[in-house]
Short mmCIF file of C-alpha atoms and ligand atoms in Angstrom, two decimals:
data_model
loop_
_atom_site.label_atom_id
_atom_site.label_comp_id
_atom_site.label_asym_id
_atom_site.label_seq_id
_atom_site.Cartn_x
_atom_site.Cartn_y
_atom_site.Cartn_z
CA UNK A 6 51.58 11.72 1.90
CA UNK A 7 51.83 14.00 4.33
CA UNK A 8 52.12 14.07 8.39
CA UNK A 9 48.62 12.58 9.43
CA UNK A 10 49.51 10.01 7.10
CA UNK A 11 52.73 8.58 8.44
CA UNK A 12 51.03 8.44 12.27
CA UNK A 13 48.30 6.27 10.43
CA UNK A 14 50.30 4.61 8.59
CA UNK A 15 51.94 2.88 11.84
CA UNK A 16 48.47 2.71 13.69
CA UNK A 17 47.52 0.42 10.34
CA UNK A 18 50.66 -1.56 10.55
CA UNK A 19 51.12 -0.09 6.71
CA UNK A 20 55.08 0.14 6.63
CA UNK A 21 56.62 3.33 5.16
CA UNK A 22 59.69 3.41 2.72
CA UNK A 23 61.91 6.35 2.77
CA UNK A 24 64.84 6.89 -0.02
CA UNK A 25 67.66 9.80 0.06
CA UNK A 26 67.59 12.13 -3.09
CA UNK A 27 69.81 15.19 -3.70
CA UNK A 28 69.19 15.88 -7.33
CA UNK A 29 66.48 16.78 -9.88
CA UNK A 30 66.77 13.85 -12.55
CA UNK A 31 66.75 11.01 -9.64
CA UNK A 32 63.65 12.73 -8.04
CA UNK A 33 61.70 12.48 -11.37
CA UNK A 34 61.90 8.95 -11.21
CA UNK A 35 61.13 9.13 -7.84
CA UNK A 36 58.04 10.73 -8.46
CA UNK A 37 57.27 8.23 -10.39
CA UNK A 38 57.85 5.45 -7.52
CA UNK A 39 55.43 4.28 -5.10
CA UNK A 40 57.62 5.48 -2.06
CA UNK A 41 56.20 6.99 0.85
CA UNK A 42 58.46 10.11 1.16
CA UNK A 43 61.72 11.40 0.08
CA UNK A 44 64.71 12.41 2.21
CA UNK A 45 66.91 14.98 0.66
CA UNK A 46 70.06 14.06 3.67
CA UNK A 47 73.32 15.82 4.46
CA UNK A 48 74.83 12.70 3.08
CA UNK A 49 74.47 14.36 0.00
CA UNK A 50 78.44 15.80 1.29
CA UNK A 51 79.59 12.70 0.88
CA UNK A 52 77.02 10.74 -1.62
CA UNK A 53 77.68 14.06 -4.47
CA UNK A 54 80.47 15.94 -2.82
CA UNK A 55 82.69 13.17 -1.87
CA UNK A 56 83.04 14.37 2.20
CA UNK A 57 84.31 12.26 4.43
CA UNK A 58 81.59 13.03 6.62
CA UNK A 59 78.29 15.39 6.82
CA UNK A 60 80.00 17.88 8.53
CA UNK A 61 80.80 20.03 5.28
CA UNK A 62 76.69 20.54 4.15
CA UNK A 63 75.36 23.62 5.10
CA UNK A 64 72.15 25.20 4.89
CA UNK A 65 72.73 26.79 1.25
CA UNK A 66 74.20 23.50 -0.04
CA UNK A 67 70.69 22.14 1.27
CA UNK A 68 68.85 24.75 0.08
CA UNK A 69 70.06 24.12 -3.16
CA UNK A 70 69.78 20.09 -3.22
CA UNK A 71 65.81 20.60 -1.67
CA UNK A 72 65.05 23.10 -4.00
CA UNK A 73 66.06 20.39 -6.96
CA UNK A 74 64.37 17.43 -5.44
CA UNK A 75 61.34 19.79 -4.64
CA UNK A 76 61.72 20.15 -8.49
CA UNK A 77 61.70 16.72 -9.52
CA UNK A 78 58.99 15.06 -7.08
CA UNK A 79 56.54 17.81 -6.07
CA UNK A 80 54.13 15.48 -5.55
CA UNK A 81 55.97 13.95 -2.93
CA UNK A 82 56.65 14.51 0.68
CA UNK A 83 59.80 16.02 0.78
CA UNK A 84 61.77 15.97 4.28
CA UNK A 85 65.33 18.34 4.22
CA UNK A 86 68.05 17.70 7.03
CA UNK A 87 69.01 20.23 8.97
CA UNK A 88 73.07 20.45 8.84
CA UNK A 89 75.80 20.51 11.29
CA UNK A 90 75.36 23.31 13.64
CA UNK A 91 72.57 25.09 11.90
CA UNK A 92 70.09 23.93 14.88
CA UNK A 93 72.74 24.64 18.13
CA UNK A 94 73.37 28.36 17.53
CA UNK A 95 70.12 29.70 18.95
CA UNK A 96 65.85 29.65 18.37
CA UNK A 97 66.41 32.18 15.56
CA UNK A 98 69.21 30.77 13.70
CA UNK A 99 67.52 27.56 13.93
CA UNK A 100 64.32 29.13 12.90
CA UNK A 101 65.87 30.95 9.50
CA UNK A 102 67.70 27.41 8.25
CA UNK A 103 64.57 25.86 8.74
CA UNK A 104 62.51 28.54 6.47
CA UNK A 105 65.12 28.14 3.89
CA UNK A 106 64.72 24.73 3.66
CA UNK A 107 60.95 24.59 4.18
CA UNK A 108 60.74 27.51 0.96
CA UNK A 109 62.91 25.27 -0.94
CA UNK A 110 59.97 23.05 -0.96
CA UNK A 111 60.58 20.50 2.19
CA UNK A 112 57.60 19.40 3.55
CA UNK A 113 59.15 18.76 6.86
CA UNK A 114 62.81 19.24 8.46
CA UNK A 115 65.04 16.37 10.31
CA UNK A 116 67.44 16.75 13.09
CA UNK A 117 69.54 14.76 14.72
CA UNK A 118 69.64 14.15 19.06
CA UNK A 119 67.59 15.94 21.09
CA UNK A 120 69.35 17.32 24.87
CA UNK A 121 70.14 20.96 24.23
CA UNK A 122 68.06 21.56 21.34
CA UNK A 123 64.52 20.70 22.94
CA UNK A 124 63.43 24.45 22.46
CA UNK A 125 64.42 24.40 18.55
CA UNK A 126 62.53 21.03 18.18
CA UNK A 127 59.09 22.06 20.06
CA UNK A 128 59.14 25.62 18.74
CA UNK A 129 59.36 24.05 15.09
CA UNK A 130 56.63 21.82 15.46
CA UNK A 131 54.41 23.95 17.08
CA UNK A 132 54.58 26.93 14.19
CA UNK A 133 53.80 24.13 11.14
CA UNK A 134 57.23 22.71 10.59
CA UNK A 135 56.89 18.91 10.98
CA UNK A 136 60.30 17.66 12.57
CA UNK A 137 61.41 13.98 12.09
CA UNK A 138 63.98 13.04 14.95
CA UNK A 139 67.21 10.81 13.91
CA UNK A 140 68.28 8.63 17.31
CA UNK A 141 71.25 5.96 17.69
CA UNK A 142 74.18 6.78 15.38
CA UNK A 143 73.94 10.58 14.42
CA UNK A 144 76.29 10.66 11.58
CA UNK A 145 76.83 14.20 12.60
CA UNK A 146 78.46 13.12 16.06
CA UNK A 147 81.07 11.08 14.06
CA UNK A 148 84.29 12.70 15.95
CA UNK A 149 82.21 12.05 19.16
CA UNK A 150 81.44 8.31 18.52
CA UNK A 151 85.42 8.04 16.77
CA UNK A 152 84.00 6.75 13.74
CA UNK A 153 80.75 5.79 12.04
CA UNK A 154 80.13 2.58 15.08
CA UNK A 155 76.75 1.11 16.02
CA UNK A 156 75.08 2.78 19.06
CA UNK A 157 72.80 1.61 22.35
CA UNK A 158 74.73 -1.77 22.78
CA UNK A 159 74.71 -1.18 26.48
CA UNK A 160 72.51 -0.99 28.52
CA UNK A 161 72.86 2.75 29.81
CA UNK A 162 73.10 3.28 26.05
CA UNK A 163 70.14 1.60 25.02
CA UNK A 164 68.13 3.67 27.98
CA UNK A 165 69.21 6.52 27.07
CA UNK A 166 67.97 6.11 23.43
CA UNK A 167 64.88 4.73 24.29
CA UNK A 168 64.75 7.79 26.56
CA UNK A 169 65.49 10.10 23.68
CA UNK A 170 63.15 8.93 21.46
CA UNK A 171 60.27 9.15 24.13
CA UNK A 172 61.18 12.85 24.28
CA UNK A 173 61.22 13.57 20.88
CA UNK A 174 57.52 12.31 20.65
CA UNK A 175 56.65 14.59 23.88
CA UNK A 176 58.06 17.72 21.77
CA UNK A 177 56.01 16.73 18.61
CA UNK A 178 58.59 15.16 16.43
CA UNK A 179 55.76 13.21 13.65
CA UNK A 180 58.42 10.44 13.19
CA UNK A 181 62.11 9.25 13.97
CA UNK A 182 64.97 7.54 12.19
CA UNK A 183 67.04 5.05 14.13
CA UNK A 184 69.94 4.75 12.73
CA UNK A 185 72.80 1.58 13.12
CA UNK A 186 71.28 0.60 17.01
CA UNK A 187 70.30 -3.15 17.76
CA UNK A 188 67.62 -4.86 16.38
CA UNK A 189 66.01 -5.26 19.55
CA UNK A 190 66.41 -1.56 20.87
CA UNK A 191 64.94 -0.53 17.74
CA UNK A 192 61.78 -2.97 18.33
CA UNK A 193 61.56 -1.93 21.60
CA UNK A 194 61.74 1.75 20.56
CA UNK A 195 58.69 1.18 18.08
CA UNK A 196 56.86 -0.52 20.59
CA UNK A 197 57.01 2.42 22.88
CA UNK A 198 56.03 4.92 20.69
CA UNK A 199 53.11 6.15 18.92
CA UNK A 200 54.94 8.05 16.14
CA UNK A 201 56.50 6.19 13.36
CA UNK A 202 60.42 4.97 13.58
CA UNK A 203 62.53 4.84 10.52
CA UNK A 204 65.25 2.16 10.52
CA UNK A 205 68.27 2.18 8.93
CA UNK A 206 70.59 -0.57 10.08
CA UNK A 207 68.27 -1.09 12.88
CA UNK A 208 66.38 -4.16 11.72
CA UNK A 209 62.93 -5.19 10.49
CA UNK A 210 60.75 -4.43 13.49
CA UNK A 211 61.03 -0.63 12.86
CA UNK A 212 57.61 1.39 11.11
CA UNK A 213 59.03 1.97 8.10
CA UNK A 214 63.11 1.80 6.17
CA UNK A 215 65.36 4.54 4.67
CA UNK A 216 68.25 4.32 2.24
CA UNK A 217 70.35 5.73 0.64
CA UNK A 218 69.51 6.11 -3.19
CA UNK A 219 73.02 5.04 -4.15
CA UNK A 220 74.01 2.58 -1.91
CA UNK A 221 70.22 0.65 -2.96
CA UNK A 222 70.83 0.98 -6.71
CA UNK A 223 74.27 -0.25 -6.14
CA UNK A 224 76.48 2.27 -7.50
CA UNK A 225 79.44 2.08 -4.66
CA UNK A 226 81.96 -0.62 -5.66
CA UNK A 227 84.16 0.56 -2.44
CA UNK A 228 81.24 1.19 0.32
CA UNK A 229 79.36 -2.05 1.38
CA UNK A 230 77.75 -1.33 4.72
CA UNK A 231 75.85 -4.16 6.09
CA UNK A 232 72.33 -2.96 6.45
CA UNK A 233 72.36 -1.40 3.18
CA UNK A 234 71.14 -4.28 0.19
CA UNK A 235 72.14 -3.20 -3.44
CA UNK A 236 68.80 -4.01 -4.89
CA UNK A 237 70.59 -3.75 -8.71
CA UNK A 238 74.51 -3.68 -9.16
CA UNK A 239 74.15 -0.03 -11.04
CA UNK A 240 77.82 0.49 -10.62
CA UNK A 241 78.15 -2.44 -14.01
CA UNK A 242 75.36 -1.10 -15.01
CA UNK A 243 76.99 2.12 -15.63
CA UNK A 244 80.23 0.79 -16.56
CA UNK A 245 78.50 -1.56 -19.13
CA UNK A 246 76.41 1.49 -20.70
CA UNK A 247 80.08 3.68 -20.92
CA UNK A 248 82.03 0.75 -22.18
CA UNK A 249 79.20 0.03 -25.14
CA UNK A 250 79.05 3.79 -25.88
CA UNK A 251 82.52 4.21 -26.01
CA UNK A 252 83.08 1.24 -28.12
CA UNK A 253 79.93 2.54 -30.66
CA UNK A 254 81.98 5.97 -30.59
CA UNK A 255 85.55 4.44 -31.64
CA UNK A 256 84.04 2.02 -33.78
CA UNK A 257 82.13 4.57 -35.64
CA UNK A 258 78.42 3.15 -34.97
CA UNK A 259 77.35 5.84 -32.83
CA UNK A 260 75.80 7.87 -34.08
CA UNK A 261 74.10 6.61 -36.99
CA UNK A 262 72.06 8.61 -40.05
CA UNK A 263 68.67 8.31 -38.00
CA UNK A 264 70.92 9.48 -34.77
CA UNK A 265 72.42 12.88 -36.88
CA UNK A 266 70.40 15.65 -38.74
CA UNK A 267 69.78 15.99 -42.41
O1 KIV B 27 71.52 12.00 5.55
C1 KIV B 27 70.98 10.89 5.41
O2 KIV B 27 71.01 10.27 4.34
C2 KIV B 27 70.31 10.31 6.55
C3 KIV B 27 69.80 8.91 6.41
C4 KIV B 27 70.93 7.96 6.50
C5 KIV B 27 68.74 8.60 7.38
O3 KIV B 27 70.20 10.92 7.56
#
């Protein structure tokens, strides 16, 4: 995968799939997987950290979860988030986060919004670090929005996303996730652009999906957001494989003489 691939991909009507990793054992398995690209997200604060928000990952707490996924799945494209902040303080700033991440073995950075950043966003993908935009609820805004709500419902909203996402394209953004917007923004938003879109929560018309690892396997018994399908219910899963170990251990079964050295 790489780049070229994901703008043919949408000129082929091929659809991508995207999945969140933070960690080295999931990515092997990944590798494995016939997934377009991996996204190695700031949700990790609150998917492995247990954040109430993104707002806690920085760059070295990226660094570290890219460099383990970059581990696990080098055969894959491997796309880091940029955290809170690290792409408002300034070109250079922006510039260093970015070459930690990218020598941590992403492939290509994401950001989220575009007004007041447009320099950070061009300059990066003009010196060989593909950016992929993230439009409609930026999960970094939360204390903006009050809350984790659905964006572009109106229609100043909805213009002003659709406006967004033509400008990422103009500054050389290779793709874009739309995150929680209307079905029919999100359609419209594909239609209008020549680089892939990304949905999550944003319905089937978009170029390609994203999840989140653990929300698709299932493992969240509290956390059922509406766009995300569990696609196994790992959370029993888990719970089955601790309860039968746990039973083997207190009933003496585990481990047995071909389980123990001689
Ligand atoms: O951090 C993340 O996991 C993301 C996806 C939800 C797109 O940005």
């Amino acid at each position: 995968m790489s780049v070229t691939n994901f703008l043919r991909a949408k000129a082929e009507g091929r659809k991508l799939s995207m999945i969140t990793c933070y960690d080295y054992t999931f990515a092997r398995l990944l590798a494995k997987s016939t997934i377009d690209a991996i996204l190695v997200g700031d949700s990790a604060g609150m998917v492995m950290h247990g954040y109430a928000s993104t707002l806690g990952m920085n760059v070295e707490l990226m660094r570290l979860h890219t460099q383990a996924v970059s581990s696990g799945a080098r055969e894959k494209f491997i796309i880091a988030d940029m955290p809170f902040l690290s792409y408002r303080k300034g070109l250079p700033a922006a510039l260093d986060s970015a070459q930690l991440l990218m020598s941590a073995g992403a492939h290509a950075v994401k950001l989220e919004g575009v007004d007041g950043h447009e320099d950070v966003i061009e300059r990066l993908a003009g010196s060989g670090v593909p950016v992929m935009g993230h439009l409609g609820m930026q999960p970094q805004s939360v204390n903006s929005y009050g809350g984790f709500k659905v964006q572009g419902r109106s229609e100043e909203a909805s213009r002003d996303i659709l406006h967004q996402a033509e400008a990422l394209e103009k500054l050389g953004a290779f793709a874009v996730v739309l995150e929680c917007i209307p079905a029919s923004l999100a359609a419209e938003i594909t239609g209008a652009l020549r680089i892939p879109t990304i949905g999550i929560g944003a319905g089937a018309c978009c170029d390609g999906q994203i999840l989140v690892l653990q929300d698709l396997l299932g493992m969240n018994v509290d956390f059922h957001p509406r766009f995300a399908r569990p696609f196994v219910d790992g959370a029993h899963t888990v719970l089955d494989a601790i309860a039968s170990y746990d039973e083997a251990v207190k009933t003496g079964s585990f481990p047995t003489r071909e389980e123990s050295f001689a």
